[in-house]
Short mmCIF file of C-alpha atoms and ligand atoms in Angstrom, two decimals:
data_model
loop_
_atom_site.label_atom_id
_atom_site.label_comp_id
_atom_site.label_asym_id
_atom_site.label_seq_id
_atom_site.Cartn_x
_atom_site.Cartn_y
_atom_site.Cartn_z
CA MET A 1 -24.80 27.28 15.45
CA HIS A 2 -26.29 26.96 12.00
CA GLY A 3 -26.17 23.59 10.34
CA LYS A 4 -23.38 24.64 7.91
CA GLU A 5 -21.18 26.00 10.79
CA LYS A 6 -21.86 22.84 12.90
CA GLU A 7 -20.67 20.73 9.93
CA VAL A 8 -17.48 22.85 9.62
CA VAL A 9 -16.74 22.41 13.34
CA MET A 10 -17.45 18.65 13.22
CA VAL A 11 -15.07 18.27 10.22
CA VAL A 12 -12.33 20.27 11.91
CA ALA A 13 -12.72 18.23 15.27
CA HIS A 14 -12.60 15.08 13.11
CA GLN A 15 -9.45 16.13 11.46
CA VAL A 16 -7.78 17.15 14.77
CA LEU A 17 -8.89 13.70 16.20
CA SER A 18 -7.47 11.81 13.16
CA ALA A 19 -4.22 13.73 13.40
CA MET A 20 -4.05 12.76 17.17
CA HIS A 21 -4.64 9.12 16.28
CA ALA A 22 -2.03 9.22 13.56
CA LYS A 23 0.44 10.67 16.07
CA LEU A 24 -0.44 8.11 18.74
CA GLU A 25 0.02 5.02 16.61
CA ASN A 26 3.65 4.93 15.60
CA PRO A 27 3.56 2.60 12.42
CA TYR A 28 6.96 1.05 13.40
CA HIS A 29 5.64 0.10 16.78
CA VAL A 30 2.58 -1.43 14.99
CA ALA A 31 4.86 -3.41 12.69
CA LEU A 32 6.88 -4.64 15.49
CA GLU A 33 3.85 -5.62 17.55
CA GLN A 34 2.48 -7.52 14.63
CA TYR A 35 5.76 -9.26 14.17
CA ASP A 36 5.85 -10.35 17.90
CA ARG A 37 2.32 -11.53 17.62
CA ALA A 38 3.23 -13.85 14.68
CA VAL A 39 6.70 -14.98 15.57
CA ARG A 40 5.66 -16.81 18.67
CA TYR A 41 4.10 -19.52 16.48
CA LEU A 42 7.40 -20.22 14.78
CA GLU A 43 10.31 -22.33 15.99
CA ILE A 44 13.20 -20.13 15.05
CA SER A 45 16.34 -19.21 16.95
CA ASP A 46 16.37 -16.15 19.14
CA GLY A 47 19.31 -14.78 17.11
CA VAL A 48 17.21 -14.92 13.85
CA LYS A 49 14.16 -13.59 15.66
CA GLU A 50 16.05 -10.55 16.75
CA PHE A 51 17.85 -9.98 13.44
CA LEU A 52 14.53 -9.77 11.54
CA LYS A 53 13.27 -6.92 13.69
CA TYR A 54 15.99 -4.50 12.43
CA PRO A 55 16.21 -2.57 9.26
CA ARG A 56 19.42 -3.37 7.59
CA ARG A 57 20.24 0.07 6.31
CA GLU A 58 18.72 3.52 6.90
CA PHE A 59 19.61 6.36 4.59
CA THR A 60 18.63 10.00 5.42
CA VAL A 61 19.29 12.76 2.92
CA ASN A 62 18.81 16.52 3.14
CA PHE A 63 18.86 18.15 -0.28
CA PRO A 64 18.05 21.56 -1.90
CA VAL A 65 15.43 22.18 -4.65
CA LYS A 66 15.31 25.42 -6.58
CA ARG A 67 11.78 26.67 -6.68
CA ASP A 68 10.38 28.46 -9.83
CA ASP A 69 10.85 31.89 -8.18
CA GLY A 70 14.62 31.16 -7.81
CA THR A 71 14.53 30.62 -4.04
CA VAL A 72 16.09 27.41 -2.67
CA GLU A 73 14.26 25.13 -0.21
CA MET A 74 15.73 22.18 1.69
CA PHE A 75 13.92 18.81 1.80
CA THR A 76 14.45 15.57 3.77
CA GLY A 77 14.15 12.13 2.31
CA TYR A 78 14.77 8.63 3.45
CA ARG A 79 15.35 5.06 1.93
CA VAL A 80 15.29 2.13 4.31
CA HIS A 81 16.34 -1.40 3.37
CA HIS A 82 14.77 -3.72 5.90
CA ASN A 83 15.95 -7.02 4.62
CA THR A 84 17.72 -8.42 1.51
CA VAL A 85 18.15 -11.98 2.35
CA LEU A 86 15.79 -13.29 -0.60
CA GLY A 87 17.03 -10.87 -3.07
CA PRO A 88 17.25 -7.12 -3.98
CA SER A 89 15.11 -4.92 -1.85
CA LYS A 90 11.80 -3.69 -3.36
CA GLY A 91 9.42 -1.02 -2.40
CA GLY A 92 7.85 2.21 -3.25
CA ILE A 93 8.62 5.94 -2.79
CA ARG A 94 6.10 8.06 -0.92
CA PHE A 95 5.94 11.82 -1.30
CA SER A 96 3.94 13.06 1.78
CA MET A 97 3.97 15.43 4.68
CA ALA A 98 3.40 12.49 6.96
CA VAL A 99 6.66 10.85 5.96
CA ASN A 100 9.17 10.19 8.97
CA LEU A 101 11.90 7.64 9.53
CA ASP A 102 9.67 5.38 11.63
CA GLU A 103 6.94 5.37 9.07
CA VAL A 104 9.45 4.44 6.31
CA ARG A 105 10.96 1.71 8.65
CA ALA A 106 7.54 0.18 9.10
CA LEU A 107 6.63 0.36 5.41
CA ALA A 108 10.04 -1.32 4.57
CA MET A 109 9.45 -4.15 7.04
CA TRP A 110 5.99 -4.72 5.53
CA MET A 111 7.55 -4.91 2.09
CA THR A 112 9.82 -7.71 3.25
CA TRP A 113 6.84 -9.73 4.50
CA LYS A 114 4.71 -8.89 1.49
CA CYS A 115 7.31 -10.07 -0.99
CA ALA A 116 8.10 -13.20 1.05
CA LEU A 117 4.35 -14.05 1.36
CA VAL A 118 3.75 -13.91 -2.29
CA GLY A 119 6.93 -15.81 -3.09
CA LEU A 120 8.84 -12.99 -4.94
CA PRO A 121 12.66 -13.13 -4.88
CA TYR A 122 12.89 -9.87 -3.06
CA GLY A 123 13.67 -8.27 0.24
CA GLY A 124 11.75 -5.15 1.46
CA ALA A 125 12.56 -1.44 1.20
CA LYS A 126 10.74 1.91 1.25
CA GLY A 127 11.57 5.47 0.64
CA GLY A 128 9.97 8.85 1.24
CA VAL A 129 10.37 12.49 1.00
CA ILE A 130 8.69 14.98 3.42
CA VAL A 131 6.72 17.08 0.87
CA ASP A 132 3.25 17.80 -0.21
CA PRO A 133 3.64 17.22 -3.91
CA LYS A 134 0.47 19.25 -4.55
CA THR A 135 2.36 22.41 -3.39
CA LEU A 136 4.96 21.96 -6.24
CA SER A 137 4.74 23.07 -9.79
CA PRO A 138 5.44 20.35 -12.32
CA HIS A 139 8.98 21.71 -12.86
CA GLU A 140 9.63 21.75 -9.07
CA LEU A 141 8.30 18.20 -8.73
CA GLU A 142 10.65 16.99 -11.51
CA SER A 143 13.72 18.82 -9.88
CA LEU A 144 12.88 17.27 -6.40
CA THR A 145 12.42 13.80 -7.89
CA ARG A 146 15.71 14.00 -9.91
CA ARG A 147 17.67 15.24 -6.98
CA TYR A 148 16.34 12.63 -4.63
CA ALA A 149 17.03 9.89 -7.24
CA SER A 150 20.58 11.21 -7.68
CA GLU A 151 21.10 11.08 -3.97
CA LEU A 152 19.95 7.44 -3.92
CA ILE A 153 22.30 6.34 -6.65
CA PRO A 154 24.87 4.55 -4.19
CA LEU A 155 21.94 2.48 -2.80
CA ILE A 156 19.97 1.51 -5.85
CA SER A 157 20.40 -0.69 -8.96
CA PRO A 158 18.32 -3.34 -10.77
CA HIS A 159 20.19 -5.94 -8.71
CA SER A 160 20.18 -4.26 -5.30
CA ASP A 161 17.16 -2.04 -4.74
CA ILE A 162 14.37 -1.33 -7.13
CA PRO A 163 11.91 1.54 -6.19
CA ALA A 164 8.28 1.94 -7.33
CA PRO A 165 5.40 4.33 -6.89
CA ASP A 166 3.59 4.81 -3.68
CA MET A 167 1.48 7.54 -2.10
CA GLY A 168 2.08 10.90 -3.80
CA THR A 169 4.20 9.46 -6.72
CA ASN A 170 3.11 8.08 -10.10
CA PRO A 171 4.38 6.71 -13.41
CA GLN A 172 5.70 10.31 -14.40
CA VAL A 173 7.74 10.40 -11.22
CA MET A 174 9.16 7.01 -12.02
CA ALA A 175 10.04 8.12 -15.57
CA TRP A 176 12.14 10.97 -14.15
CA PHE A 177 13.68 8.63 -11.71
CA MET A 178 14.59 6.12 -14.38
CA ASP A 179 15.93 8.88 -16.57
CA THR A 180 18.10 10.31 -13.80
CA TYR A 181 19.70 6.90 -13.09
CA SER A 182 20.15 6.23 -16.77
CA MET A 183 21.86 9.57 -17.44
CA THR A 184 24.24 9.00 -14.49
CA VAL A 185 25.33 5.56 -15.70
CA GLY A 186 25.37 6.45 -19.39
CA TYR A 187 22.80 4.05 -20.83
CA SER A 188 19.10 3.25 -20.38
CA VAL A 189 18.27 1.03 -17.45
CA PRO A 190 14.44 0.29 -17.46
CA ALA A 191 14.74 -2.15 -14.66
CA ILE A 192 15.89 0.40 -12.18
CA VAL A 193 12.25 1.17 -11.20
CA THR A 194 8.87 -0.35 -11.68
CA GLY A 195 5.58 1.40 -12.23
CA LYS A 196 6.99 3.31 -15.24
CA PRO A 197 4.93 4.43 -18.19
CA VAL A 198 4.51 1.44 -20.67
CA ASN A 199 6.36 3.29 -23.49
CA ILE A 200 9.69 3.17 -21.57
CA GLY A 201 9.46 -0.32 -20.39
CA GLY A 202 6.61 -0.29 -17.97
CA SER A 203 4.24 -3.26 -17.81
CA GLU A 204 0.78 -3.48 -18.98
CA GLY A 205 -1.58 -3.84 -16.09
CA ARG A 206 0.68 -2.34 -13.46
CA ASN A 207 -1.19 0.78 -12.76
CA GLU A 208 -4.52 -1.09 -11.76
CA ALA A 209 -2.65 -4.17 -10.25
CA THR A 210 -2.98 -3.29 -6.63
CA GLY A 211 -6.63 -2.36 -6.84
CA ARG A 212 -7.44 -5.61 -8.77
CA GLY A 213 -5.49 -7.72 -6.31
CA VAL A 214 -7.67 -6.25 -3.38
CA ILE A 215 -10.81 -7.21 -5.17
CA ILE A 216 -9.44 -10.67 -5.99
CA CYS A 217 -8.80 -11.25 -2.28
CA MET A 218 -12.27 -9.84 -1.40
CA GLU A 219 -13.82 -12.42 -3.71
CA GLU A 220 -11.82 -15.22 -2.26
CA SER A 221 -13.08 -14.40 1.13
CA LEU A 222 -16.65 -13.90 0.06
CA LYS A 223 -16.64 -17.33 -1.88
CA ASP A 224 -15.49 -18.94 1.34
CA LYS A 225 -18.43 -17.75 3.28
CA GLY A 226 -20.88 -19.25 0.72
CA ARG A 227 -22.74 -18.50 -2.52
CA TYR A 228 -23.59 -14.83 -3.10
CA ARG A 229 -24.70 -12.39 -5.80
CA ALA A 230 -22.27 -9.55 -6.56
CA GLU A 231 -25.04 -6.90 -6.64
CA ASP A 232 -25.95 -7.81 -3.06
CA ILE A 233 -22.54 -7.10 -1.74
CA ARG A 234 -22.12 -3.39 -0.62
CA VAL A 235 -18.62 -2.22 -0.78
CA ALA A 236 -17.22 0.99 0.86
CA ILE A 237 -13.68 2.27 0.01
CA GLN A 238 -11.75 4.78 1.94
CA GLY A 239 -9.20 6.54 -0.40
CA PHE A 240 -9.55 7.25 -4.06
CA GLY A 241 -5.86 7.24 -5.09
CA ASN A 242 -4.30 4.59 -7.28
CA VAL A 243 -5.44 1.74 -4.98
CA GLY A 244 -8.87 2.96 -3.91
CA SER A 245 -10.00 4.16 -7.41
CA ASN A 246 -8.81 1.07 -9.23
CA ALA A 247 -10.44 -1.18 -6.63
CA ALA A 248 -13.71 0.71 -6.88
CA LEU A 249 -13.71 0.61 -10.74
CA TYR A 250 -12.83 -3.11 -10.85
CA ALA A 251 -15.42 -4.00 -8.13
CA HIS A 252 -18.06 -1.99 -10.07
CA SER A 253 -17.12 -3.67 -13.33
CA LEU A 254 -17.69 -7.08 -11.69
CA GLY A 255 -21.14 -6.01 -10.59
CA TYR A 256 -20.50 -5.34 -6.88
CA ARG A 257 -22.53 -2.37 -5.34
CA VAL A 258 -19.92 0.20 -4.44
CA VAL A 259 -21.87 2.23 -1.88
CA GLY A 260 -19.27 4.56 -0.51
CA VAL A 261 -16.01 6.16 -1.67
CA SER A 262 -13.84 8.99 -0.16
CA ASP A 263 -10.68 10.94 -0.54
CA ILE A 264 -8.76 13.02 1.98
CA GLU A 265 -11.56 15.65 2.13
CA GLY A 266 -14.44 13.17 2.71
CA GLY A 267 -16.66 11.12 0.58
CA ILE A 268 -19.99 10.17 -0.90
CA TYR A 269 -22.54 7.40 0.00
CA ASN A 270 -25.43 5.89 -1.78
CA GLU A 271 -27.00 2.74 -0.42
CA HIS A 272 -28.19 1.74 -3.96
CA GLY A 273 -24.73 1.99 -5.31
CA LEU A 274 -22.56 4.84 -6.86
CA ASP A 275 -21.67 5.43 -10.44
CA VAL A 276 -17.98 4.89 -9.78
CA GLU A 277 -16.82 6.12 -13.20
CA ALA A 278 -18.85 9.40 -12.75
CA ALA A 279 -17.37 9.78 -9.28
CA ARG A 280 -13.87 9.47 -10.67
CA VAL A 281 -14.50 11.88 -13.47
CA HIS A 282 -16.02 14.37 -10.96
CA LEU A 283 -13.05 14.15 -8.53
CA LYS A 284 -10.59 14.61 -11.44
CA LYS A 285 -12.46 17.68 -12.77
CA TYR A 286 -13.25 19.45 -9.38
CA GLY A 287 -10.69 18.06 -6.97
CA ASN A 288 -13.26 16.84 -4.45
CA PHE A 289 -16.74 15.26 -4.29
CA ASP A 290 -18.60 18.57 -3.54
CA GLY A 291 -21.66 18.86 -5.85
CA PHE A 292 -21.71 15.18 -6.86
CA VAL A 293 -25.30 14.37 -7.53
CA GLY A 294 -25.28 10.55 -7.27
CA GLY A 295 -24.70 10.21 -3.50
CA GLU A 296 -24.84 12.12 -0.12
CA ARG A 297 -21.71 13.77 1.23
CA ILE A 298 -20.10 11.91 4.26
CA ASN A 299 -16.91 12.51 6.15
CA ASN A 300 -14.06 9.98 6.46
CA GLU A 301 -15.14 8.76 9.85
CA GLU A 302 -18.67 8.15 8.53
CA LEU A 303 -17.32 6.20 5.64
CA ILE A 304 -15.42 3.86 7.97
CA THR A 305 -18.53 3.05 9.98
CA CYS A 306 -21.08 3.25 7.14
CA ASP A 307 -23.59 0.56 6.39
CA CYS A 308 -21.79 -1.87 4.07
CA ASP A 309 -20.66 -5.51 3.85
CA VAL A 310 -17.06 -4.98 2.80
CA LEU A 311 -14.86 -2.02 3.98
CA ILE A 312 -11.68 -1.42 2.00
CA PRO A 313 -9.31 1.11 3.75
CA ALA A 314 -7.10 2.34 0.90
CA ALA A 315 -5.77 5.53 2.17
CA MET A 316 -2.98 5.33 4.80
CA GLU A 317 -1.77 3.86 8.13
CA GLY A 318 -3.59 4.28 11.39
CA GLN A 319 -7.25 4.56 10.16
CA LEU A 320 -8.96 1.71 12.00
CA THR A 321 -8.35 2.26 15.71
CA GLN A 322 -9.80 1.15 19.06
CA HIS A 323 -12.04 4.16 18.86
CA ASN A 324 -13.84 3.30 15.67
CA ALA A 325 -13.44 -0.45 15.34
CA PRO A 326 -16.42 -1.04 17.74
CA HIS A 327 -18.67 0.88 15.28
CA ILE A 328 -17.60 -0.68 12.00
CA ARG A 329 -20.61 -2.30 10.45
CA ALA A 330 -18.83 -4.27 7.55
CA SER A 331 -18.37 -8.02 8.15
CA LEU A 332 -15.26 -8.13 6.03
CA ILE A 333 -12.23 -5.68 5.77
CA VAL A 334 -9.74 -5.96 2.93
CA GLU A 335 -6.72 -3.73 3.44
CA GLY A 336 -5.70 -1.79 0.25
CA ALA A 337 -3.47 0.55 2.33
CA ASN A 338 -0.36 -0.49 4.25
CA GLY A 339 -0.90 -0.62 7.99
CA PRO A 340 -4.38 0.86 8.18
CA THR A 341 -5.39 -1.24 11.26
CA SER A 342 -3.87 -0.87 14.80
CA PRO A 343 -3.20 -3.99 16.97
CA ALA A 344 -5.83 -2.82 19.37
CA ALA A 345 -8.40 -2.45 16.55
CA ASP A 346 -7.41 -5.86 15.27
CA ASP A 347 -8.35 -7.31 18.71
CA ILE A 348 -11.71 -5.71 18.73
CA LEU A 349 -12.38 -6.77 15.08
CA ASN A 350 -11.37 -10.40 15.81
CA GLU A 351 -13.57 -10.34 18.95
CA ARG A 352 -16.51 -9.10 16.83
CA GLY A 353 -16.02 -11.83 14.15
CA ILE A 354 -15.12 -9.28 11.50
CA GLN A 355 -12.51 -10.85 9.13
CA VAL A 356 -9.55 -8.78 8.15
CA ILE A 357 -7.58 -9.61 5.07
CA PRO A 358 -4.22 -8.13 5.84
CA ASP A 359 -2.26 -5.50 3.83
CA ILE A 360 0.69 -7.70 3.05
CA LEU A 361 -1.75 -10.13 1.31
CA ALA A 362 -4.50 -7.86 0.06
CA ASN A 363 -2.39 -5.10 -1.57
CA ALA A 364 0.38 -7.37 -2.85
CA GLY A 365 -0.97 -7.14 -6.44
CA GLY A 366 1.12 -3.96 -6.98
CA VAL A 367 4.54 -5.40 -6.17
CA VAL A 368 3.51 -8.79 -7.90
CA VAL A 369 3.10 -6.93 -11.22
CA SER A 370 6.21 -4.80 -10.35
CA TYR A 371 8.03 -8.09 -10.30
CA PHE A 372 6.61 -8.95 -13.75
CA GLU A 373 7.70 -5.59 -14.99
CA TRP A 374 11.26 -6.11 -13.68
CA VAL A 375 11.46 -9.55 -15.17
CA GLN A 376 10.20 -8.16 -18.55
CA ASP A 377 12.72 -5.37 -18.45
CA LEU A 378 15.63 -7.68 -17.61
CA GLN A 379 14.63 -9.99 -20.56
CA SER A 380 13.55 -7.15 -22.87
CA PHE A 381 10.59 -9.37 -23.67
CA PHE A 382 7.13 -7.91 -23.03
CA TRP A 383 3.90 -9.55 -22.16
CA ASP A 384 0.33 -8.48 -23.23
CA GLU A 385 -2.24 -7.21 -20.74
CA ASP A 386 -4.20 -10.45 -20.54
CA GLU A 387 -1.12 -12.37 -19.58
CA VAL A 388 -0.33 -9.90 -16.83
CA HIS A 389 -3.94 -10.02 -15.48
CA ARG A 390 -3.93 -13.89 -15.67
CA GLN A 391 -0.70 -14.27 -13.86
CA LEU A 392 -1.67 -11.68 -11.18
CA GLU A 393 -4.85 -13.54 -10.47
CA ARG A 394 -3.07 -16.90 -10.11
CA ALA A 395 -0.33 -15.27 -7.75
CA MET A 396 -3.04 -13.66 -5.59
CA ARG A 397 -5.41 -16.67 -5.33
CA LYS A 398 -2.43 -18.96 -4.50
CA SER A 399 -1.18 -16.58 -1.68
CA TYR A 400 -4.67 -16.24 -0.39
CA LEU A 401 -5.09 -20.07 -0.13
CA LYS A 402 -1.59 -20.49 1.44
CA THR A 403 -2.41 -17.91 4.14
CA GLN A 404 -5.79 -19.45 4.86
CA GLU A 405 -4.17 -22.87 5.26
CA MET A 406 -1.79 -21.40 7.83
CA ALA A 407 -4.63 -19.67 9.62
CA GLU A 408 -6.47 -22.93 9.97
CA LYS A 409 -3.30 -24.85 10.91
CA HIS A 410 -2.46 -22.51 13.86
CA ASP A 411 -6.02 -21.39 14.54
CA VAL A 412 -5.07 -17.74 14.12
CA ASP A 413 -6.48 -14.67 12.20
CA MET A 414 -5.45 -13.98 8.58
CA ARG A 415 -2.98 -11.19 9.59
CA THR A 416 -1.03 -13.44 11.91
CA ALA A 417 -1.19 -16.26 9.37
CA ALA A 418 0.21 -13.99 6.64
CA GLN A 419 2.92 -12.59 8.78
CA LEU A 420 4.06 -16.05 10.09
CA THR A 421 3.98 -17.51 6.57
CA ALA A 422 6.31 -14.67 5.38
CA ILE A 423 8.45 -14.56 8.45
CA LYS A 424 9.08 -18.38 8.16
CA ARG A 425 10.10 -17.98 4.57
CA VAL A 426 12.76 -15.35 5.35
CA ALA A 427 13.90 -16.95 8.62
CA ASP A 428 14.47 -20.23 6.74
CA ALA A 429 16.61 -18.39 4.21
CA VAL A 430 18.60 -16.67 6.91
CA THR A 431 19.20 -19.89 8.68
CA VAL A 432 20.42 -21.71 5.60
CA ARG A 433 22.59 -18.83 4.47
CA GLY A 434 24.00 -18.41 8.00
CA PHE A 435 25.36 -15.26 9.58
CA TYR A 436 28.57 -13.64 7.96
CA PRO A 437 31.47 -13.88 8.90
N1 LIG B 501 4.27 0.73 -3.10
C1 LIG B 501 3.63 -0.43 -3.41
C2 LIG B 501 3.37 -1.28 -2.14
O1 LIG B 501 3.32 -0.81 -0.99
C3 LIG B 501 4.33 -1.16 -4.51
C4 LIG B 501 5.80 -1.49 -4.19
C5 LIG B 501 6.49 -2.13 -5.46
O2 LIG B 501 5.86 -2.39 -6.45
O3 LIG B 501 7.65 -2.19 -5.33
O4 LIG B 501 3.26 -2.43 -2.24
#
């Protein structure tokens, strides 16, 4: 085989393997396993323990969308409310071919813990539609969004369930969502979704909030390990969507050496550091990193195991497995994605002394600024960008320290500490509210 052919075969083999891993690791099983691992450190009643495992409501909808050529296609979507004890449920909406009910259940459960950990007055939810948004025209995407939003009307409101962007959705999708809800009730309701464009009630600083929060957590962990110079820290980031690209840009702006980035088709690596802004512009212009001159081309598996100090998985679930965890060279992992690490991989990483800053802490910056957006909308009183960044930073550092204290108290890893801090807050609220009737 020629070099090029071999490369193609390897890329295909890698994609098949990744798909197999994705199939093997059911995200809801992962979420439940993490829950079991954490809950044993807590003294809560068996009834409450059991209650918290279940999603409160699960909504499935099959709906038609008219394509531009006049044909009609059916789509399936979900919205799951995991828990609503601390307040309205909160969580994003995902447009992806990998969406299924168990994935949405897992993501909703993680939202419950994420909101509880960072002290927000919210429960957890998630929604998704099985669709590759790249295959839709802008008009078809708008139709799909509006029809899905309209199907969710019985479930959502600013006081019951507040959606936001996630994988495959963006501020424009949120604008259509907000408009559909507003047209239905007859007046404008900005607080129905967060992550909207700023000119219709979105918050300054929301778009980059998740990525910034990831880097704030990375800094807290690095500071803990002793004094360091930012340019000596080599950061590799898997995923160049909203989370990955903003984490890369923010890390780069703070002087960290971003050595690797990737998107779904693979990435680029340069041990001396990449020009992150140039990589962003290249990806936007060409749709992939082919022909990028500032780094060598690598595949996604190579990115995960590349030579770096900090690895930021910011793509999707199930990326760090028992197969690649033994080969990871980073000494710190900061989870930008939800659920990127399997419990088996967690065990290997813990064993190897590699610290993992878990998703519900590391990527909470998004929902923190979503909360700020919702508060601003409800009060019709808007903050400037500096204020948003300052409050985000304060919330992230506080949550990091709280998690670390819990880790020390119980002598557990950061994931277990974050989960048990969150579970305790929700369990205490359930206990004091009691079970109805
Ligand atoms: N989709 C984001 C997450 O997974 C944000 C959710 C929100 O802002 O409600 O945390």
